[in-house]
XYZ file of C-alpha atoms in Angstrom:
173
model
C 112.582 106.633 118.076
C 115.263 105.747 115.478
C 116.809 102.869 114.488
C 115.015 99.104 113.514
C 116.563 97.939 117.190
C 114.713 100.890 118.811
C 111.151 99.792 116.600
C 112.002 96.371 117.147
C 112.174 96.251 120.908
C 109.539 98.702 121.454
C 107.707 96.190 119.614
C 107.625 93.531 122.017
C 107.527 96.217 124.968
C 103.020 96.212 122.884
C 103.250 93.159 123.506
C 101.844 91.240 126.510
C 103.762 89.332 128.301
C 106.646 91.838 127.410
C 105.036 95.139 128.655
C 107.364 94.130 132.373
C 110.710 92.862 130.961
C 114.357 94.776 131.564
C 114.840 96.584 128.143
C 118.507 94.624 127.897
C 116.406 91.272 127.629
C 114.110 92.877 124.908
C 116.966 94.943 122.736
C 118.990 91.067 122.967
C 115.927 89.095 121.393
C 115.309 92.459 118.895
C 118.372 91.987 118.124
C 118.743 88.403 117.846
C 115.334 88.642 115.810
C 116.719 91.446 113.250
C 119.759 89.288 113.078
C 117.544 86.369 111.453
C 115.700 88.195 109.234
C 118.868 89.570 107.872
C 119.483 85.837 107.257
C 116.861 84.618 105.850
C 116.564 87.538 103.540
C 119.615 86.709 102.516
C 119.331 83.010 102.028
C 118.895 81.585 98.656
C 114.527 81.667 97.144
C 112.860 78.300 97.464
C 109.837 77.558 95.271
C 107.947 78.794 97.837
C 104.612 77.194 96.293
C 102.417 79.836 97.495
C 99.463 81.724 95.442
C 98.959 85.662 96.217
C 95.088 86.303 95.795
C 94.067 90.118 96.322
C 90.739 91.470 98.077
C 89.278 94.475 99.914
C 87.952 93.401 103.406
C 91.268 93.975 105.448
C 90.141 97.270 107.864
C 88.224 95.810 110.419
C 87.429 97.066 113.498
C 90.520 98.859 115.625
C 92.165 96.120 112.833
C 94.531 97.483 109.630
C 95.535 93.795 108.252
C 97.611 94.225 104.970
C 98.512 90.554 103.679
C 97.880 87.021 105.634
C 99.425 84.254 104.762
C 97.062 80.576 105.007
C 97.320 77.704 103.326
C 100.224 78.353 100.841
C 98.273 81.478 100.207
C 99.856 85.342 100.859
C 96.206 87.438 100.813
C 96.662 91.188 100.283
C 94.171 93.751 100.917
C 93.781 96.660 98.715
C 91.851 98.827 101.055
C 94.336 98.338 103.464
C 97.131 98.322 101.122
C 95.958 101.600 99.875
C 95.432 103.207 103.976
C 99.027 102.727 103.762
C 100.084 104.665 100.482
C 98.326 107.284 101.598
C 99.680 107.560 105.228
C 103.118 107.195 103.338
C 102.624 109.906 101.384
C 101.338 112.163 103.871
C 104.460 111.585 105.948
C 106.493 111.949 103.112
C 107.659 108.423 102.776
C 109.749 106.487 99.409
C 106.840 104.261 99.715
C 105.565 102.964 96.167
C 102.628 100.851 95.204
C 104.178 98.265 93.818
C 107.120 97.850 96.703
C 104.288 97.781 99.534
C 102.789 95.529 98.094
C 106.403 93.152 97.627
C 107.016 94.023 100.781
C 103.467 92.953 102.123
C 103.781 89.555 100.260
C 107.749 89.081 101.068
C 106.230 89.307 104.935
C 103.803 86.749 104.945
C 106.762 84.379 102.601
C 109.176 85.268 105.302
C 106.496 82.960 107.713
C 105.911 80.459 105.873
C 109.870 80.315 105.834
C 110.596 80.895 109.280
C 112.313 77.957 111.442
C 110.382 79.148 113.948
C 111.961 76.182 116.517
C 115.220 77.266 115.097
C 114.477 81.146 116.174
C 113.280 80.631 119.877
C 116.474 78.361 119.855
C 118.269 81.103 119.389
C 116.180 83.680 121.359
C 116.716 81.615 124.334
C 113.792 82.150 126.187
C 113.075 79.913 129.437
C 109.821 79.674 130.484
C 110.230 76.314 132.593
C 112.845 74.806 135.137
C 112.135 71.325 136.371
C 115.484 70.602 137.924
C 117.783 70.061 135.207
C 114.776 70.436 132.253
C 113.928 73.958 130.590
C 111.240 74.441 127.976
C 111.749 76.628 125.843
C 109.482 79.762 125.275
C 108.019 81.195 122.310
C 108.457 85.025 122.498
C 105.786 86.387 121.006
C 105.905 89.235 118.102
C 109.597 87.816 117.580
C 108.076 86.669 114.241
C 106.769 89.508 112.751
C 110.257 91.268 113.727
C 111.892 88.834 111.171
C 109.272 89.079 108.337
C 109.753 93.107 108.726
C 113.305 92.023 108.690
C 113.219 89.683 105.913
C 110.517 91.868 103.675
C 112.305 95.206 103.747
C 114.932 93.182 101.828
C 113.001 91.999 99.638
C 111.015 94.556 98.444
C 113.105 97.813 98.077
C 110.979 99.633 100.393
C 112.654 103.491 101.482
C 110.927 103.067 104.861
C 111.695 100.206 106.931
C 108.405 98.067 107.260
C 108.844 97.795 110.951
C 108.652 102.069 110.882
C 105.292 101.385 108.590
C 103.576 99.325 110.788
C 104.428 102.140 113.863
C 102.496 104.858 112.237
C 99.932 102.796 111.670
C 99.590 101.540 115.336
C 99.474 104.962 116.086
C 96.181 105.187 114.499
C 97.075 107.929 111.522
C 94.970 107.525 108.256
């Protein structure tokens, strides 16, 4: 697996409801989500008003959570970031603790900045039709692709956050 597009397609394919979708559809959605992440990262920073806190507790049963965004606060999980640093070091990837922290914060800020209705409009997924009326659907996982891409641009990481997430998902400790 090589490119961010390949990794983004794999992320979508691993998301329930997408596992049987055609490759071309997943590639199209992944490409649109990556482009939206590029666009968001190129836009000027806005005052996010987001508070950043750190604590342990990101590693739970079968889950590694690096950071999360809730009510204008980004929580960074030190234990999860340390696990990711070890994983990256074992793989020989250029991941400094500072860049990893920046990426985790940027990823969560992307969720804060992301206009999900705009993303859904761009993706063009139809969930239902009733005569001439169309109900636009949400593409689960597309917002994660946008946030990963945004974080890559904003963090200075030498490795794509999509690649880091894929390595974590493979069960590396």
